[in-house]
Short mmCIF file of C-alpha atoms in Angstrom, two decimals:
data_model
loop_
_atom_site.label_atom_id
_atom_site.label_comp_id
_atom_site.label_asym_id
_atom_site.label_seq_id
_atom_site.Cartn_x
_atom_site.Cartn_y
_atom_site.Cartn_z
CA UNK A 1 -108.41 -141.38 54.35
CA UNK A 2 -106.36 -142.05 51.06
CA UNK A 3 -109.37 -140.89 49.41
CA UNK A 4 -110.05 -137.67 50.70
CA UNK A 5 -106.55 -136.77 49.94
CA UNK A 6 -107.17 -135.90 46.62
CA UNK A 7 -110.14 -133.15 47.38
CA UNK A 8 -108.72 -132.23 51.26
CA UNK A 9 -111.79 -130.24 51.54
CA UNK A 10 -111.17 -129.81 55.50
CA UNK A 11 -107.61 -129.12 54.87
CA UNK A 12 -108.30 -125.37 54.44
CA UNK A 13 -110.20 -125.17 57.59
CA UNK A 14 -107.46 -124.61 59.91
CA UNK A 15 -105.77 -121.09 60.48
CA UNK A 16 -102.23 -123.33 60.67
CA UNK A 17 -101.53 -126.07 58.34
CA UNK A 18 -98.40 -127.47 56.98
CA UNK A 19 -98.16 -130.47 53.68
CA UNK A 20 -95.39 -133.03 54.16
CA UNK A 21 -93.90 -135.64 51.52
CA UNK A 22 -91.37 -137.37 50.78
CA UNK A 23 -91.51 -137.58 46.86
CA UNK A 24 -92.86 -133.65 46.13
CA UNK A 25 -94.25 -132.76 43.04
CA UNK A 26 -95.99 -129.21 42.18
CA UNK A 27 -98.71 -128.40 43.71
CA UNK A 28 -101.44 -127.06 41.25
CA UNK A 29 -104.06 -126.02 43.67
CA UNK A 30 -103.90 -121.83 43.44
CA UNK A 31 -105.16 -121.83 47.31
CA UNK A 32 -101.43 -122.61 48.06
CA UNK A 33 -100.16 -119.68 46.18
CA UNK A 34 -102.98 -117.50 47.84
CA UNK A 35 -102.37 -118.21 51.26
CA UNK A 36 -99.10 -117.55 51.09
CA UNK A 37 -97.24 -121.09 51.78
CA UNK A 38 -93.58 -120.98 52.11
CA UNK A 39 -91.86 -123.65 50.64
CA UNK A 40 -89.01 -125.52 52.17
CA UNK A 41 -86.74 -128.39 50.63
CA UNK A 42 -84.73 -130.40 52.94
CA UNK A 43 -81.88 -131.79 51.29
CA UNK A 44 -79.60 -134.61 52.30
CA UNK A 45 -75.96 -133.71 52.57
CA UNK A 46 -75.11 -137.26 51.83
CA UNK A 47 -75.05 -139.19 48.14
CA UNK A 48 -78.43 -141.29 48.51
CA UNK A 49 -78.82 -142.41 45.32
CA UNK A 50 -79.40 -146.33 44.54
CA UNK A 51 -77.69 -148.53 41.44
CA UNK A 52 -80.31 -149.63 39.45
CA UNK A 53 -80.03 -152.30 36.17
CA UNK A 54 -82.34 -151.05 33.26
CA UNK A 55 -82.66 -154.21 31.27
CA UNK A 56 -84.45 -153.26 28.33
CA UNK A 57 -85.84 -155.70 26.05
CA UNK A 58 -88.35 -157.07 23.59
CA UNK A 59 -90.00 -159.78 25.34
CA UNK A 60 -90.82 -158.46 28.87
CA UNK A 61 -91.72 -161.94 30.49
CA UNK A 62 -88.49 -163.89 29.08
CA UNK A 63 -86.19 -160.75 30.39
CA UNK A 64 -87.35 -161.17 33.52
CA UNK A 65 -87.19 -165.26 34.09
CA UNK A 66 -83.54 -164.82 32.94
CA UNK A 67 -82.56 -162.21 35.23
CA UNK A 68 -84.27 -164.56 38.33
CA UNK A 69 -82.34 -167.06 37.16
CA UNK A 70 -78.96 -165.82 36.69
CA UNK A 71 -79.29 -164.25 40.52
CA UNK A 72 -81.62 -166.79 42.01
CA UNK A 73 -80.72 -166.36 45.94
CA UNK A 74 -82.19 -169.38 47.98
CA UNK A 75 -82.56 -167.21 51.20
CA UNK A 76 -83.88 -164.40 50.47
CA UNK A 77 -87.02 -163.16 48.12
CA UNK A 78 -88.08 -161.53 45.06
CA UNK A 79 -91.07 -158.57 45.17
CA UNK A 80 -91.72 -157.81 41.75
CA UNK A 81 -93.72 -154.18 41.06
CA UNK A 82 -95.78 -153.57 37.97
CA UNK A 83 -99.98 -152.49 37.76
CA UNK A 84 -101.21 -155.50 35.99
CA UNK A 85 -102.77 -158.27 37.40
CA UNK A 86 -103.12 -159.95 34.02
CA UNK A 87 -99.25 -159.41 33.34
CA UNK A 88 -98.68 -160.75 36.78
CA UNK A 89 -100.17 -164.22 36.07
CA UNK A 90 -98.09 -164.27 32.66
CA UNK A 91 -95.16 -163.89 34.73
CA UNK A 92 -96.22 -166.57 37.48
CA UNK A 93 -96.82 -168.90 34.34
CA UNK A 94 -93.60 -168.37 32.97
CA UNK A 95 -91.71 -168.46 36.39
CA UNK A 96 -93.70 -171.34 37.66
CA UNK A 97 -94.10 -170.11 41.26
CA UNK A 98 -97.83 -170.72 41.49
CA UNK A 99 -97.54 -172.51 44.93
CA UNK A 100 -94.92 -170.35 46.60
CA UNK A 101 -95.94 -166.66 45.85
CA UNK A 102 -98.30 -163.92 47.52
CA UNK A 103 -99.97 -161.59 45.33
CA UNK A 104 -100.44 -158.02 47.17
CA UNK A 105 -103.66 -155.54 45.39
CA UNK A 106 -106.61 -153.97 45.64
CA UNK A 107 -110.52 -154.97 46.82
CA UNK A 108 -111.54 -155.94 43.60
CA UNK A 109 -108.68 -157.86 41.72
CA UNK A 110 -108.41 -159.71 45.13
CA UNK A 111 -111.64 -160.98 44.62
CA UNK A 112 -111.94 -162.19 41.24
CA UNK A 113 -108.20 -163.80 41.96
CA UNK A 114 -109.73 -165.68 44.62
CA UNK A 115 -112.53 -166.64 41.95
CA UNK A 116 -110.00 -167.81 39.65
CA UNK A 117 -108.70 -170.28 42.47
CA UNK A 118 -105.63 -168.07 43.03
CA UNK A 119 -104.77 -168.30 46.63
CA UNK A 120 -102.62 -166.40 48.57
CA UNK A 121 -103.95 -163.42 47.26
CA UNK A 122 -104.10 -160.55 49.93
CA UNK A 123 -105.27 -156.61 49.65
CA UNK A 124 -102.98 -155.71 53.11
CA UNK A 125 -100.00 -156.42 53.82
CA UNK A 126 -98.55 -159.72 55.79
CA UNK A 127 -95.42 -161.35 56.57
CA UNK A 128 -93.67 -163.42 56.08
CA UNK A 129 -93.12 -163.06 51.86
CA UNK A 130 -92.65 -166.33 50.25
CA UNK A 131 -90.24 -166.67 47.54
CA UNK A 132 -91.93 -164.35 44.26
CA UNK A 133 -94.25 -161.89 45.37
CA UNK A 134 -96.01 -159.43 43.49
CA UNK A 135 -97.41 -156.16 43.94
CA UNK A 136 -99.36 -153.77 42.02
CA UNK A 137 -99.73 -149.41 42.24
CA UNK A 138 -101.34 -150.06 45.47
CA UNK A 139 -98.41 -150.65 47.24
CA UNK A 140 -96.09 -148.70 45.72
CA UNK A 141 -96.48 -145.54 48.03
CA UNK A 142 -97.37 -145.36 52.19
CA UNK A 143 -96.34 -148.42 52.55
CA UNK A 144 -93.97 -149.32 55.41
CA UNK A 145 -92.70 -153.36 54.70
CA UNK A 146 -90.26 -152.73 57.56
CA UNK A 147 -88.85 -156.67 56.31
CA UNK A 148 -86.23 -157.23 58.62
CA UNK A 149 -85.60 -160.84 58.53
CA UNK A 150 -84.83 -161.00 54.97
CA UNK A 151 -83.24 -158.87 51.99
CA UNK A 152 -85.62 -158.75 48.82
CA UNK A 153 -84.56 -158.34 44.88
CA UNK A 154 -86.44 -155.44 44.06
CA UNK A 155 -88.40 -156.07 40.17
CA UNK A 156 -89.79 -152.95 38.53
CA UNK A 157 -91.79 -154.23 35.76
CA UNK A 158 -93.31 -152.69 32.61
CA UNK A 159 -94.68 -153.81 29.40
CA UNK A 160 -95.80 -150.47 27.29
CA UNK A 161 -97.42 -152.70 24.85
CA UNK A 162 -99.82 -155.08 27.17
CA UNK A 163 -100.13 -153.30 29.76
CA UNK A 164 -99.32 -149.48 29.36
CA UNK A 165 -100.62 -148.53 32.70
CA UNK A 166 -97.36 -150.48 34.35
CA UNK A 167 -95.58 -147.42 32.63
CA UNK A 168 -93.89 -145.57 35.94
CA UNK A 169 -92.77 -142.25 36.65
CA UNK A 170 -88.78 -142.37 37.96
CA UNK A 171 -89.26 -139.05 39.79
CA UNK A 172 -91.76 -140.42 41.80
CA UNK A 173 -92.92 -144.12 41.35
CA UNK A 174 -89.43 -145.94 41.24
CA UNK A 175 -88.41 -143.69 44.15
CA UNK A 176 -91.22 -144.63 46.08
CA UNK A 177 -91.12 -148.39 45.36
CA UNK A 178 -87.50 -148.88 46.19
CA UNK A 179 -88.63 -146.42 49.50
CA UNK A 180 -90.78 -149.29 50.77
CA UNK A 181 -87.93 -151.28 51.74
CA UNK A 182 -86.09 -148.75 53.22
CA UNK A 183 -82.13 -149.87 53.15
CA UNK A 184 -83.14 -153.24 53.83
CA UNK A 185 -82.92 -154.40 50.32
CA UNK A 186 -80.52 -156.02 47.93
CA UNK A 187 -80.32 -155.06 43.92
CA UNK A 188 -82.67 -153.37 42.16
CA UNK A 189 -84.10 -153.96 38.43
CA UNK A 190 -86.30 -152.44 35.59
CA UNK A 191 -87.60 -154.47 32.99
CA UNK A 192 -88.95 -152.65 30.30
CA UNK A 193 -89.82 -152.70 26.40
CA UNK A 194 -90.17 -149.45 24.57
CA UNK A 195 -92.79 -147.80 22.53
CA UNK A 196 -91.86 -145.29 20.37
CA UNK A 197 -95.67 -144.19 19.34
CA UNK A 198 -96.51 -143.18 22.68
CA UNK A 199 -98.29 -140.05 22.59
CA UNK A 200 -97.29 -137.08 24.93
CA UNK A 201 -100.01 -134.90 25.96
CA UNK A 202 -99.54 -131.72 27.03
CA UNK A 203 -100.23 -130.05 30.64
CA UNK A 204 -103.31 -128.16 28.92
CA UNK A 205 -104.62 -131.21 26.98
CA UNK A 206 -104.11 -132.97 30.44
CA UNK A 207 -105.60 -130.70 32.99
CA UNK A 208 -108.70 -130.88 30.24
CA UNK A 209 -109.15 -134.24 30.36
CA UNK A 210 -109.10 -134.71 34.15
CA UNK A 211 -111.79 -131.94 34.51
CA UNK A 212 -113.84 -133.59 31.81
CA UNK A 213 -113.40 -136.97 34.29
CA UNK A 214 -114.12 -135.29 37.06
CA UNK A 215 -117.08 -133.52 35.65
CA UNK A 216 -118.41 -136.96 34.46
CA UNK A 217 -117.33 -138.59 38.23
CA UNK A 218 -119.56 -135.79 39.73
#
């Protein structure tokens, strides 16, 4: 299902159709202009935003140890966010939690984990979290944890220089990551480095290269 969202080829089928999310961005797909969509934004008439600590820093994995341990909380447990299984393990090193943590991703990273003799290594959901646990950009969106029993520290995660894919979008990704939770959660924190030779593209240079991918995908 997740997969045909990106080409909803039976979408435009129906006479009647509606799109619903949570976290809008543009559509870019002209058949919304031609059939004459109207577009409405429901706005809460309440303040929902969340306090958030940007710890920014030059050693990623250090940052983060010594913000666990300044607010280590004995009943309740930390889910740390960032798309890097390789920069998980670093941090499961350096926090020493290699007996009492789950590891949430996808098909293939589960499996060569398991290889590796990682265990608790899952590509669905389960409960109940142990005390670090770790997920990567396949559960940062449509993902209900519903966690009742327990309040989790929330760890957004990124390293621009080992792992520039952790990079995350705060319109959408950290929105959706803190979303997970619901209000069932307790503070919330980004890690981060910075990288000032980061190249921008722009939306021409970008639209170019995904048709060139999906050219070469066809």
């Amino acid at each position: 299902y997740r997969v045909e969202i990106a080409i909803p080829k039976d979408f435009w089928n129906f006479k009647n159709k509606s799109v619903i999310s949570a976290t809008p961005l543009k559509f870019r797909n002209p058949k919304f202009k031609e059939e004459g969509f109207t577009y409405y934004k429901i706005q809460p008439d309440f303040d929902y935003s969340k306090d958030i600590d940007l710890v920014i820093t030059n050693n990623v994995l250090v940052a983060v140890k010594k913000e666990v341990e300044i607010t280590l909380d004995k009943e309740n447990p930390f889910c740390f966010f960032l798309n890097s299984i390789e920069l998980i393990l670093d941090l499961i090193d350096i926090l020493g939690c290699k007996d009492d943590c789950l590891i949430f991703c996808g098909e293939d990273a589960q499996k060569s984990l398991v290889k590796k003799k990682y265990k608790n290594v899952h590509s669905e959901l389960i409960q109940p979290l142990k005390k670090f646990n770790f997920f990567t950009s396949r559960f940062f969106s449509a993902v209900d944890f519903g966690f009742k029993e327990c309040k989790p520290h929330i760890f957004i995660v990124t390293n621009l220089h080992k792992a520039p894919q952790t990079m995350i979008d705060p319109y959408a990704d950290s929105i959706q990551i803190v979303g997970r939770f619901r209000i069932n959660h307790n503070f919330i924190t980004h890690v981060t480095n910075v990288n000032k030779n980061i190249q921008v593209a722009t939306e021409s240079e970008i639209t170019q290269k995904i048709k060139e991918q999906y050219r070469a995908y066809k």
